[in-house]
PDB file of C-alpha atoms in Angstrom:
ATOM      1  CA  GLN A  22      27.585 -25.444  53.860  1.00 57.00           C
ATOM      2  CA  SER A  23      28.982 -25.204  50.309  1.00 69.00           C
ATOM      3  CA  ALA A  24      28.337 -28.084  47.987  1.00 82.00           C
ATOM      4  CA  LEU A  25      31.211 -30.192  46.756  1.00 94.00           C
ATOM      5  CA  THR A  26      32.308 -29.455  43.175  1.00 97.00           C
ATOM      6  CA  GLN A  27      31.791 -32.016  40.425  1.00 97.00           C
ATOM      7  CA  PRO A  28      31.972 -31.624  36.645  1.00 97.00           C
ATOM      8  CA  ALA A  29      28.512 -31.206  35.171  1.00 96.00           C
ATOM      9  CA  SER A  30      29.068 -33.926  32.602  1.00 97.00           C
ATOM     10  CA  VAL A  31      31.506 -36.537  31.428  1.00 98.00           C
ATOM     11  CA  SER A  32      31.332 -39.006  28.575  1.00 97.00           C
ATOM     12  CA  GLY A  33      33.054 -42.109  27.358  1.00 97.00           C
ATOM     13  CA  SER A  34      32.724 -44.983  24.938  1.00 97.00           C
ATOM     14  CA  PRO A  35      31.888 -48.549  25.896  1.00 97.00           C
ATOM     15  CA  GLY A  36      34.892 -50.350  27.293  1.00 97.00           C
ATOM     16  CA  GLN A  37      36.739 -47.171  28.214  1.00 97.00           C
ATOM     17  CA  SER A  38      37.461 -45.864  31.703  1.00 97.00           C
ATOM     18  CA  ILE A  39      36.273 -42.532  33.005  1.00 98.00           C
ATOM     19  CA  THR A  40      36.960 -40.603  36.185  1.00 98.00           C
ATOM     20  CA  ILE A  41      34.650 -38.188  37.959  1.00 98.00           C
ATOM     21  CA  SER A  42      36.216 -35.751  40.388  1.00 98.00           C
ATOM     22  CA  CYS A  43      34.710 -34.301  43.533  1.00 98.00           C
ATOM     23  CA  THR A  44      36.486 -31.322  45.045  1.00 97.00           C
ATOM     24  CA  GLY A  45      35.964 -30.068  48.558  1.00 94.00           C
ATOM     25  CA  THR A  46      38.136 -28.355  51.117  1.00 91.00           C
ATOM     26  CA  SER A  47      40.578 -29.203  53.848  1.00 90.00           C
ATOM     27  CA  SER A  48      37.617 -29.194  56.265  1.00 87.00           C
ATOM     28  CA  ASP A  49      35.649 -31.943  54.559  1.00 90.00           C
ATOM     29  CA  ILE A  50      37.164 -34.245  51.924  1.00 93.00           C
ATOM     30  CA  GLY A  51      40.685 -33.263  52.904  1.00 92.00           C
ATOM     31  CA  TYR A  52      40.077 -34.020  56.570  1.00 91.00           C
ATOM     32  CA  TYR A  53      37.731 -37.012  56.704  1.00 91.00           C
ATOM     33  CA  ASN A  54      37.819 -40.341  54.873  1.00 94.00           C
ATOM     34  CA  LEU A  55      34.021 -40.315  54.815  1.00 93.00           C
ATOM     35  CA  VAL A  56      33.371 -39.767  51.117  1.00 96.00           C
ATOM     36  CA  SER A  57      30.603 -41.716  49.438  1.00 97.00           C
ATOM     37  CA  TRP A  58      29.390 -41.984  45.852  1.00 98.00           C
ATOM     38  CA  TYR A  59      25.885 -42.571  44.486  1.00 98.00           C
ATOM     39  CA  GLN A  60      24.466 -43.560  41.119  1.00 98.00           C
ATOM     40  CA  GLN A  61      21.028 -42.387  40.060  1.00 98.00           C
ATOM     41  CA  HIS A  62      19.225 -43.518  36.938  1.00 98.00           C
ATOM     42  CA  PRO A  63      16.384 -41.297  35.673  1.00 96.00           C
ATOM     43  CA  GLY A  64      13.210 -41.758  37.669  1.00 95.00           C
ATOM     44  CA  ASN A  65      14.905 -43.916  40.293  1.00 97.00           C
ATOM     45  CA  ALA A  66      16.244 -43.346  43.779  1.00 97.00           C
ATOM     46  CA  PRO A  67      20.021 -43.039  44.190  1.00 98.00           C
ATOM     47  CA  GLN A  68      22.044 -46.131  45.041  1.00 97.00           C
ATOM     48  CA  LEU A  69      25.228 -46.330  47.085  1.00 97.00           C
ATOM     49  CA  LEU A  70      28.306 -47.190  45.023  1.00 98.00           C
ATOM     50  CA  LEU A  71      31.189 -46.500  47.394  1.00 98.00           C
ATOM     51  CA  TYR A  72      31.641 -45.437  51.004  1.00 97.00           C
ATOM     52  CA  GLU A  73      34.647 -44.393  53.085  1.00 96.00           C
ATOM     53  CA  VAL A  74      36.332 -43.261  49.860  1.00 97.00           C
ATOM     54  CA  SER A  75      36.890 -46.672  48.291  1.00 97.00           C
ATOM     55  CA  GLN A  76      34.790 -49.342  50.009  1.00 97.00           C
ATOM     56  CA  ARG A  77      32.222 -51.138  47.870  1.00 97.00           C
ATOM     57  CA  PRO A  78      28.990 -52.437  49.388  1.00 95.00           C
ATOM     58  CA  SER A  79      28.174 -56.005  48.528  1.00 93.00           C
ATOM     59  CA  GLY A  80      26.617 -56.280  45.097  1.00 94.00           C
ATOM     60  CA  VAL A  81      28.416 -53.313  43.569  1.00 97.00           C
ATOM     61  CA  SER A  82      30.587 -54.166  40.597  1.00 96.00           C
ATOM     62  CA  ASN A  83      34.369 -53.953  41.005  1.00 96.00           C
ATOM     63  CA  ARG A  84      34.358 -51.785  37.868  1.00 98.00           C
ATOM     64  CA  PHE A  85      33.618 -48.946  40.292  1.00 98.00           C
ATOM     65  CA  SER A  86      36.548 -47.725  42.361  1.00 98.00           C
ATOM     66  CA  GLY A  87      37.323 -44.697  44.463  1.00 98.00           C
ATOM     67  CA  SER A  88      40.315 -42.732  45.637  1.00 97.00           C
ATOM     68  CA  LYS A  89      41.237 -39.484  47.331  1.00 97.00           C
ATOM     69  CA  SER A  90      44.111 -37.060  47.050  1.00 97.00           C
ATOM     70  CA  GLY A  91      44.168 -33.951  49.170  1.00 96.00           C
ATOM     71  CA  ASN A  92      40.816 -32.196  48.911  1.00 96.00           C
ATOM     72  CA  THR A  93      39.658 -34.160  45.862  1.00 97.00           C
ATOM     73  CA  ALA A  94      37.951 -37.532  45.721  1.00 98.00           C
ATOM     74  CA  SER A  95      37.544 -39.471  42.503  1.00 98.00           C
ATOM     75  CA  LEU A  96      35.228 -42.147  41.173  1.00 98.00           C
ATOM     76  CA  THR A  97      36.601 -44.303  38.363  1.00 98.00           C
ATOM     77  CA  ILE A  98      34.416 -46.522  36.237  1.00 98.00           C
ATOM     78  CA  SER A  99      36.317 -49.030  34.155  1.00 97.00           C
ATOM     79  CA  GLY A 100      34.996 -51.084  31.256  1.00 97.00           C
ATOM     80  CA  LEU A 101      32.228 -48.570  30.635  1.00 98.00           C
ATOM     81  CA  GLN A 102      28.851 -50.101  29.814  1.00 97.00           C
ATOM     82  CA  ALA A 103      25.650 -48.606  28.438  1.00 97.00           C
ATOM     83  CA  GLU A 104      23.918 -49.239  31.766  1.00 97.00           C
ATOM     84  CA  ASP A 105      26.419 -46.948  33.497  1.00 98.00           C
ATOM     85  CA  GLU A 106      24.764 -43.946  31.868  1.00 98.00           C
ATOM     86  CA  ALA A 107      23.329 -42.114  34.882  1.00 98.00           C
ATOM     87  CA  ASP A 108      23.871 -39.214  37.263  1.00 98.00           C
ATOM     88  CA  TYR A 109      26.614 -39.604  39.859  1.00 98.00           C
ATOM     89  CA  TYR A 110      26.852 -37.764  43.159  1.00 98.00           C
ATOM     90  CA  CYS A 111      29.593 -37.569  45.734  1.00 97.00           C
ATOM     91  CA  ALA A 112      29.000 -36.753  49.386  1.00 96.00           C
ATOM     92  CA  SER A 113      31.173 -36.080  52.406  1.00 94.00           C
ATOM     93  CA  TYR A 114      30.858 -35.777  56.130  1.00 89.00           C
ATOM     94  CA  ILE A 115      31.776 -32.196  56.988  1.00 82.00           C
ATOM     95  CA  CYS A 116      31.239 -31.567  60.659  1.00 77.00           C
ATOM     96  CA  ASP A 117      29.511 -32.760  63.790  1.00 70.00           C
ATOM     97  CA  THR A 118      26.531 -30.419  63.460  1.00 70.00           C
ATOM     98  CA  CYS A 119      25.995 -30.621  59.690  1.00 75.00           C
ATOM     99  CA  PRO A 120      26.914 -34.164  58.832  1.00 72.00           C
ATOM    100  CA  VAL A 121      26.689 -34.522  55.068  1.00 89.00           C
ATOM    101  CA  VAL A 122      27.112 -32.338  51.995  1.00 92.00           C
ATOM    102  CA  PHE A 123      26.559 -33.482  48.417  1.00 95.00           C
ATOM    103  CA  GLY A 124      28.256 -32.590  45.185  1.00 96.00           C
ATOM    104  CA  GLY A 125      26.186 -31.016  42.446  1.00 96.00           C
ATOM    105  CA  GLY A 126      26.109 -34.213  40.406  1.00 97.00           C
ATOM    106  CA  THR A 127      27.720 -35.385  37.170  1.00 98.00           C
ATOM    107  CA  LYS A 128      25.821 -36.700  34.185  1.00 98.00           C
ATOM    108  CA  LEU A 129      27.651 -39.602  32.560  1.00 98.00           C
ATOM    109  CA  THR A 130      26.911 -40.218  28.908  1.00 97.00           C
ATOM    110  CA  VAL A 131      28.010 -43.460  27.298  1.00 97.00           C
ATOM    111  CA  LEU A 132      28.606 -42.685  23.643  1.00 94.00           C
TER     112      LEU A 132
ATOM    113  CA  GLU B  23      15.236 -57.627  52.863  1.00 93.00           C
ATOM    114  CA  VAL B  24      16.005 -54.106  54.005  1.00 93.00           C
ATOM    115  CA  GLN B  25      13.215 -51.714  53.053  1.00 95.00           C
ATOM    116  CA  VAL B  26      12.280 -48.117  53.750  1.00 97.00           C
ATOM    117  CA  VAL B  27       8.949 -46.854  52.459  1.00 97.00           C
ATOM    118  CA  GLU B  28       7.930 -43.201  52.564  1.00 97.00           C
ATOM    119  CA  SER B  29       4.424 -41.785  52.675  1.00 97.00           C
ATOM    120  CA  GLY B  30       2.672 -38.511  53.375  1.00 97.00           C
ATOM    121  CA  GLY B  31       3.697 -36.339  50.456  1.00 97.00           C
ATOM    122  CA  GLY B  32       1.255 -34.213  48.507  1.00 97.00           C
ATOM    123  CA  LEU B  33       0.242 -30.740  47.433  1.00 98.00           C
ATOM    124  CA  VAL B  34       0.226 -28.038  50.086  1.00 98.00           C
ATOM    125  CA  GLN B  35      -0.090 -24.266  50.000  1.00 97.00           C
ATOM    126  CA  PRO B  36       2.786 -21.996  51.024  1.00 98.00           C
ATOM    127  CA  GLY B  37       2.815 -21.642  54.784  1.00 98.00           C
ATOM    128  CA  GLY B  38       1.158 -25.012  55.244  1.00 98.00           C
ATOM    129  CA  SER B  39       2.279 -28.158  57.031  1.00 98.00           C
ATOM    130  CA  LEU B  40       2.862 -31.767  56.129  1.00 98.00           C
ATOM    131  CA  MET B  41       4.081 -34.862  57.978  1.00 98.00           C
ATOM    132  CA  LEU B  42       6.166 -37.429  56.147  1.00 98.00           C
ATOM    133  CA  SER B  43       6.522 -40.962  57.470  1.00 98.00           C
ATOM    134  CA  CYS B  44       9.020 -43.681  56.662  1.00 98.00           C
ATOM    135  CA  SER B  45       8.322 -47.285  57.585  1.00 97.00           C
ATOM    136  CA  ALA B  46      11.487 -49.370  57.990  1.00 96.00           C
ATOM    137  CA  SER B  47      11.860 -53.138  57.910  1.00 95.00           C
ATOM    138  CA  GLY B  48      14.476 -55.830  57.450  1.00 94.00           C
ATOM    139  CA  PHE B  49      17.047 -54.349  59.815  1.00 92.00           C
ATOM    140  CA  THR B  50      17.394 -53.302  63.444  1.00 92.00           C
ATOM    141  CA  PHE B  51      15.918 -49.821  63.226  1.00 92.00           C
ATOM    142  CA  SER B  52      17.360 -48.711  66.560  1.00 91.00           C
ATOM    143  CA  ARG B  53      20.966 -49.394  65.590  1.00 92.00           C
ATOM    144  CA  CYS B  54      21.622 -46.819  62.862  1.00 90.00           C
ATOM    145  CA  ALA B  55      21.140 -43.172  62.067  1.00 92.00           C
ATOM    146  CA  MET B  56      18.387 -42.260  59.629  1.00 95.00           C
ATOM    147  CA  HIS B  57      18.153 -39.325  57.297  1.00 95.00           C
ATOM    148  CA  TRP B  58      15.923 -37.334  54.983  1.00 97.00           C
ATOM    149  CA  VAL B  59      17.385 -36.219  51.654  1.00 97.00           C
ATOM    150  CA  ARG B  60      15.477 -34.233  49.043  1.00 98.00           C
ATOM    151  CA  GLN B  61      15.753 -33.570  45.341  1.00 98.00           C
ATOM    152  CA  ALA B  62      13.994 -30.668  43.666  1.00 97.00           C
ATOM    153  CA  PRO B  63      12.746 -31.381  40.131  1.00 96.00           C
ATOM    154  CA  GLY B  64      15.703 -31.531  37.751  1.00 95.00           C
ATOM    155  CA  LYS B  65      18.164 -30.685  40.521  1.00 96.00           C
ATOM    156  CA  GLY B  66      20.723 -32.466  42.670  1.00 96.00           C
ATOM    157  CA  LEU B  67      20.536 -34.117  46.057  1.00 96.00           C
ATOM    158  CA  GLN B  68      20.280 -32.076  49.242  1.00 95.00           C
ATOM    159  CA  PHE B  69      20.665 -33.346  52.789  1.00 94.00           C
ATOM    160  CA  VAL B  70      17.671 -32.243  54.858  1.00 96.00           C
ATOM    161  CA  ALA B  71      17.824 -33.785  58.320  1.00 95.00           C
ATOM    162  CA  SER B  72      19.470 -36.540  60.299  1.00 93.00           C
ATOM    163  CA  ILE B  73      18.794 -38.363  63.564  1.00 93.00           C
ATOM    164  CA  ASN B  74      21.191 -40.743  65.262  1.00 90.00           C
ATOM    165  CA  ASP B  75      20.381 -44.207  66.590  1.00 89.00           C
ATOM    166  CA  ASN B  76      19.007 -43.181  69.965  1.00 87.00           C
ATOM    167  CA  GLY B  77      17.588 -39.851  68.871  1.00 87.00           C
ATOM    168  CA  ASP B  78      19.780 -37.535  70.944  1.00 89.00           C
ATOM    169  CA  ARG B  79      21.748 -36.073  68.018  1.00 90.00           C
ATOM    170  CA  ILE B  80      19.735 -34.289  65.369  1.00 93.00           C
ATOM    171  CA  TYR B  81      20.949 -32.138  62.497  1.00 92.00           C
ATOM    172  CA  TYR B  82      19.204 -29.991  59.904  1.00 93.00           C
ATOM    173  CA  THR B  83      20.313 -28.186  56.813  1.00 92.00           C
ATOM    174  CA  GLU B  84      20.282 -24.448  57.435  1.00 91.00           C
ATOM    175  CA  SER B  85      17.294 -23.677  55.219  1.00 94.00           C
ATOM    176  CA  VAL B  86      14.893 -25.899  57.185  1.00 96.00           C
ATOM    177  CA  LYS B  87      16.006 -25.135  60.744  1.00 96.00           C
ATOM    178  CA  GLY B  88      13.075 -24.010  62.872  1.00 97.00           C
ATOM    179  CA  ARG B  89      10.547 -25.283  60.318  1.00 98.00           C
ATOM    180  CA  PHE B  90      11.197 -29.030  60.039  1.00 98.00           C
ATOM    181  CA  THR B  91      11.408 -31.592  62.826  1.00 98.00           C
ATOM    182  CA  ILE B  92      12.837 -35.084  62.421  1.00 97.00           C
ATOM    183  CA  SER B  93      11.902 -37.813  64.876  1.00 96.00           C
ATOM    184  CA  ARG B  94      11.780 -41.587  65.151  1.00 96.00           C
ATOM    185  CA  ASP B  95       9.557 -44.099  66.933  1.00 94.00           C
ATOM    186  CA  ILE B  96      11.610 -47.198  67.665  1.00 93.00           C
ATOM    187  CA  SER B  97       8.519 -49.165  68.725  1.00 94.00           C
ATOM    188  CA  LYS B  98       6.951 -48.578  65.307  1.00 96.00           C
ATOM    189  CA  ASN B  99      10.156 -48.743  63.228  1.00 96.00           C
ATOM    190  CA  THR B 100       9.141 -45.414  61.763  1.00 97.00           C
ATOM    191  CA  LEU B 101      10.957 -42.204  60.902  1.00 97.00           C
ATOM    192  CA  TYR B 102       9.100 -38.907  60.625  1.00 98.00           C
ATOM    193  CA  LEU B 103       9.627 -35.467  59.155  1.00 98.00           C
ATOM    194  CA  GLN B 104       7.222 -32.815  60.370  1.00 98.00           C
ATOM    195  CA  MET B 105       7.326 -29.895  57.959  1.00 98.00           C
ATOM    196  CA  SER B 106       5.741 -26.529  58.695  1.00 98.00           C
ATOM    197  CA  SER B 107       5.851 -23.017  57.233  1.00 98.00           C
ATOM    198  CA  LEU B 108       6.430 -24.669  53.891  1.00 98.00           C
ATOM    199  CA  ARG B 109       7.869 -22.609  51.064  1.00 98.00           C
ATOM    200  CA  VAL B 110       7.735 -23.016  47.297  1.00 98.00           C
ATOM    201  CA  GLU B 111      11.434 -23.878  47.382  1.00 97.00           C
ATOM    202  CA  ASP B 112      10.693 -26.906  49.585  1.00 98.00           C
ATOM    203  CA  THR B 113       9.081 -28.561  46.562  1.00 98.00           C
ATOM    204  CA  ALA B 114      11.014 -31.780  46.005  1.00 98.00           C
ATOM    205  CA  MET B 115      11.060 -35.541  46.141  1.00 98.00           C
ATOM    206  CA  TYR B 116      11.823 -36.472  49.732  1.00 98.00           C
ATOM    207  CA  TYR B 117      13.797 -39.652  50.330  1.00 98.00           C
ATOM    208  CA  CYS B 118      14.029 -41.571  53.566  1.00 98.00           C
ATOM    209  CA  VAL B 119      17.523 -42.984  53.839  1.00 97.00           C
ATOM    210  CA  LYS B 120      19.190 -45.534  56.075  1.00 96.00           C
ATOM    211  CA  ASP B 121      22.731 -44.874  57.255  1.00 92.00           C
ATOM    212  CA  LEU B 122      25.410 -47.527  56.794  1.00 91.00           C
ATOM    213  CA  CYS B 123      25.860 -47.393  60.562  1.00 85.00           C
ATOM    214  CA  GLY B 124      28.583 -44.937  61.482  1.00 80.00           C
ATOM    215  CA  THR B 125      29.920 -44.289  57.986  1.00 86.00           C
ATOM    216  CA  TYR B 126      27.732 -41.294  57.053  1.00 86.00           C
ATOM    217  CA  ALA B 127      26.993 -43.160  53.845  1.00 93.00           C
ATOM    218  CA  PHE B 128      23.422 -43.802  52.748  1.00 95.00           C
ATOM    219  CA  ASP B 129      23.028 -47.461  51.904  1.00 94.00           C
ATOM    220  CA  LYS B 130      19.270 -47.813  51.496  1.00 96.00           C
ATOM    221  CA  TRP B 131      16.954 -45.279  49.903  1.00 97.00           C
ATOM    222  CA  GLY B 132      13.201 -45.331  49.720  1.00 97.00           C
ATOM    223  CA  GLN B 133      11.348 -44.689  46.487  1.00 97.00           C
ATOM    224  CA  GLY B 134      10.635 -41.141  47.634  1.00 97.00           C
ATOM    225  CA  THR B 135       7.506 -39.129  48.326  1.00 98.00           C
ATOM    226  CA  MET B 136       6.789 -35.952  46.380  1.00 98.00           C
ATOM    227  CA  VAL B 137       6.048 -32.713  48.198  1.00 98.00           C
ATOM    228  CA  THR B 138       4.691 -29.854  46.115  1.00 98.00           C
ATOM    229  CA  VAL B 139       4.282 -26.432  47.679  1.00 98.00           C
ATOM    230  CA  SER B 140       2.146 -24.229  45.468  1.00 97.00           C
ATOM    231  CA  SER B 141      -0.812 -21.900  45.650  1.00 95.00           C
TER     232      SER B 141
END
């Protein structure tokens, strides 16, 4: 199973908006609306930000939003804050016998 | 409060075995799939294994097939990962993860247990 493709790093200034892309294929992201996003601060376990492309679990800020177009999913963070500096991972259901594949991760730097 | 707590990690020689456990609380353990996800030092996340709510659908990433076995004991609210024929490349933090029932999203992660395979 090939990993999903994310940019290695993105950066933005406080208050700005940034978007992280996650590119798969027509067999995973392009076929299923089962994309999720995770935030991981150094030394901590990942936390779920979004599921089913754009659904936010309770407690997650509405500054985080998700979308999908074709084989690419996107995570947008608006009103960037210093605390958003972290690693971000996307994941997608890919098939019935190999249920989840992750992206390689994107390091977000808040300038 | 939903909690998953891993244990059982440690240092093991190549070719050795280790059993990881994950104690779950705060939710109906029998209702949702559970997973193991690992992260090698300085690397990204990798799905390892998954077991559905009643234990009749199990999946493994290709690199651990035939070496790792995932199981769950509903009576003990515990998830297991039996690891054998361990390789240096299995060195990682292993996370026990709860599924957001039916969404293939991971909504609760444990703090992780470190497995180091080295001679």
